[in-house]
Short mmCIF file of C-alpha atoms in Angstrom, two decimals:
data_model
loop_
_atom_site.label_atom_id
_atom_site.label_comp_id
_atom_site.label_asym_id
_atom_site.label_seq_id
_atom_site.Cartn_x
_atom_site.Cartn_y
_atom_site.Cartn_z
CA UNK S 1 86.88 46.74 46.11
CA UNK S 2 86.87 45.73 42.38
CA UNK S 3 85.53 49.30 41.77
CA UNK S 4 88.42 50.67 43.21
CA UNK S 5 90.91 48.67 41.35
CA UNK S 6 88.93 49.48 38.01
CA UNK S 7 88.81 53.15 38.91
CA UNK S 8 92.59 53.26 39.67
CA UNK S 9 93.48 51.71 36.39
CA UNK S 10 90.73 53.91 34.69
CA UNK S 11 92.03 57.18 35.89
CA UNK S 12 95.82 56.06 35.33
CA UNK S 13 94.44 55.67 31.57
CA UNK S 14 92.80 58.82 31.51
CA UNK S 15 95.83 60.78 32.72
CA UNK S 16 98.05 59.05 30.41
CA UNK S 17 95.79 60.16 27.44
CA UNK S 18 95.13 63.54 28.62
CA UNK S 19 99.01 64.44 29.20
CA UNK S 20 99.86 62.73 26.00
CA UNK S 21 97.16 65.07 24.11
CA UNK S 22 98.03 68.16 26.11
CA UNK S 23 101.70 67.80 25.70
CA UNK S 24 101.23 67.53 21.89
CA UNK S 25 99.61 70.75 21.76
CA UNK S 26 102.59 72.44 23.08
CA UNK S 27 100.04 74.83 24.97
CA UNK S 28 101.64 74.01 28.10
CA UNK S 29 105.12 73.82 27.08
CA UNK S 30 107.54 74.42 30.13
CA UNK S 31 104.80 73.93 32.46
CA UNK S 32 105.63 70.33 33.36
CA UNK S 33 105.65 69.76 37.25
CA UNK S 34 106.24 66.19 36.44
CA UNK S 35 109.81 67.06 35.76
CA UNK S 36 110.08 68.51 39.22
CA UNK S 37 108.15 65.46 40.81
CA UNK S 38 110.61 63.14 38.85
CA UNK S 39 113.69 64.74 40.30
CA UNK S 40 112.24 64.46 43.76
CA UNK S 41 111.55 60.83 43.10
CA UNK S 42 115.22 60.40 42.00
CA UNK S 43 116.83 62.31 44.90
CA UNK S 44 118.16 59.98 47.55
CA UNK S 45 116.20 61.76 50.15
CA UNK S 46 112.78 60.18 48.63
CA UNK S 47 112.52 57.45 51.35
CA UNK S 48 110.24 54.69 51.72
CA UNK S 49 108.21 56.62 54.15
CA UNK S 50 107.50 59.34 51.61
CA UNK S 51 106.48 56.75 49.28
CA UNK S 52 104.12 55.34 51.95
CA UNK S 53 102.68 58.70 52.26
CA UNK S 54 102.28 59.45 48.61
CA UNK S 55 100.56 55.89 47.94
CA UNK S 56 98.85 55.02 51.25
CA UNK S 57 98.55 57.75 53.73
CA UNK S 58 97.41 60.70 51.70
CA UNK S 59 94.78 58.80 49.81
CA UNK S 60 93.34 57.63 53.05
CA UNK S 61 93.22 61.31 54.41
CA UNK S 62 91.97 62.81 51.42
CA UNK S 63 89.30 60.29 50.84
CA UNK S 64 88.22 60.57 54.53
CA UNK S 65 87.94 64.29 54.33
CA UNK S 66 86.33 64.65 50.76
CA UNK S 67 84.06 61.55 50.40
CA UNK S 68 83.67 60.95 54.25
CA UNK S 69 83.20 64.18 56.09
CA UNK S 70 82.45 66.69 53.33
CA UNK S 71 80.06 64.42 51.56
CA UNK S 72 78.18 63.74 54.86
CA UNK S 73 77.73 67.43 55.48
CA UNK S 74 76.28 68.04 52.08
CA UNK S 75 73.95 65.02 51.51
CA UNK S 76 70.29 65.77 51.98
CA UNK S 77 67.42 62.95 52.64
CA UNK S 78 66.03 63.12 49.02
CA UNK S 79 68.75 64.58 46.82
CA UNK S 80 67.61 65.55 43.35
CA UNK S 81 69.70 65.01 40.32
CA UNK S 82 70.74 68.72 40.32
CA UNK S 83 71.75 68.69 44.06
CA UNK S 84 73.84 65.74 43.58
CA UNK S 85 75.55 67.07 40.30
CA UNK S 86 76.16 70.31 42.58
CA UNK S 87 77.47 68.44 45.41
CA UNK S 88 79.95 66.52 43.44
CA UNK S 89 80.97 69.57 41.32
CA UNK S 90 81.77 71.41 44.51
CA UNK S 91 83.44 68.49 46.40
CA UNK S 92 85.61 67.77 43.07
CA UNK S 93 86.45 71.41 42.96
CA UNK S 94 87.85 71.57 46.52
CA UNK S 95 89.64 68.18 45.77
CA UNK S 96 91.37 69.77 42.65
CA UNK S 97 92.19 73.12 44.86
CA UNK S 98 93.83 71.23 47.49
CA UNK S 99 96.26 69.77 45.05
CA UNK S 100 97.28 73.44 43.55
CA UNK S 101 100.96 73.75 44.20
CA UNK S 102 102.24 77.30 44.87
CA UNK S 103 105.90 76.75 43.79
CA UNK S 104 104.52 76.02 40.49
CA UNK S 105 103.32 78.29 37.66
CA UNK S 106 99.54 78.98 36.97
CA UNK S 107 100.00 77.18 33.59
CA UNK S 108 101.61 74.21 35.43
CA UNK S 109 98.59 74.03 37.76
CA UNK S 110 96.15 74.44 35.10
CA UNK S 111 97.71 71.56 33.19
CA UNK S 112 96.88 69.20 36.19
CA UNK S 113 93.53 70.61 37.06
CA UNK S 114 91.27 68.69 34.63
CA UNK S 115 92.50 65.10 35.42
CA UNK S 116 92.34 65.99 39.31
CA UNK S 117 88.72 67.34 38.85
CA UNK S 118 87.75 64.21 36.76
CA UNK S 119 89.38 61.98 39.32
CA UNK S 120 87.35 63.63 42.05
CA UNK S 121 84.23 63.03 40.12
CA UNK S 122 85.19 59.40 39.63
CA UNK S 123 85.99 59.09 43.40
CA UNK S 124 82.44 60.65 44.29
CA UNK S 125 80.62 58.43 41.96
CA UNK S 126 82.31 55.52 43.47
CA UNK S 127 81.37 56.60 46.98
CA UNK S 128 77.80 57.11 45.90
CA UNK S 129 77.63 53.72 43.98
CA UNK S 130 79.23 51.75 46.77
CA UNK S 131 78.29 53.70 49.95
CA UNK S 132 81.80 52.49 51.05
CA UNK S 133 84.91 54.68 51.60
CA UNK S 134 87.01 51.81 50.75
CA UNK S 135 86.42 51.83 47.03
CA UNK S 136 87.47 55.51 46.50
CA UNK S 137 90.63 54.96 48.90
CA UNK S 138 91.75 51.92 46.85
CA UNK S 139 91.17 53.73 43.50
CA UNK S 140 92.97 56.88 44.59
CA UNK S 141 95.80 54.66 46.23
CA UNK S 142 96.14 52.70 42.81
CA UNK S 143 95.96 55.87 41.00
CA UNK S 144 98.81 57.44 42.85
CA UNK S 145 100.86 54.20 42.81
CA UNK S 146 100.58 54.10 38.81
CA UNK S 147 101.37 57.74 38.77
CA UNK S 148 104.41 57.20 40.96
CA UNK S 149 105.56 54.32 38.57
CA UNK S 150 105.04 56.34 35.56
CA UNK S 151 106.87 59.53 36.69
CA UNK S 152 109.67 57.28 38.08
CA UNK S 153 110.71 56.03 34.54
#
């Protein structure tokens, strides 16, 4: 569980640094899905049930699929370092892809892809290190909670 807490805080810090840098380059100017998310968070219909889904339910479901089922189907008895890197890359790529939002521009999605991929790598590393699904679930939940709090401001 401490690994999950550290990862959640670490991913939050990584996200803040990444978005601060990327936004300063102006390359993704106008491609800010956080503005849309912020409006949704401030809308009266953003219920406690939706908050529960974002912070608790989605991380559990995503981690069970990606670090549980998908990882199990990719593991081999004596995995080489290259096979492990390939497994983590594929798994993190799929994790990034499911977060693609078709209502946003390609630039907006491209802006979000690197930290999502990095989070997938971190969650895979946590699963490999702890052999427990609870560490990546906790890290993912905390990451979503911190992002929720940051966007809400």
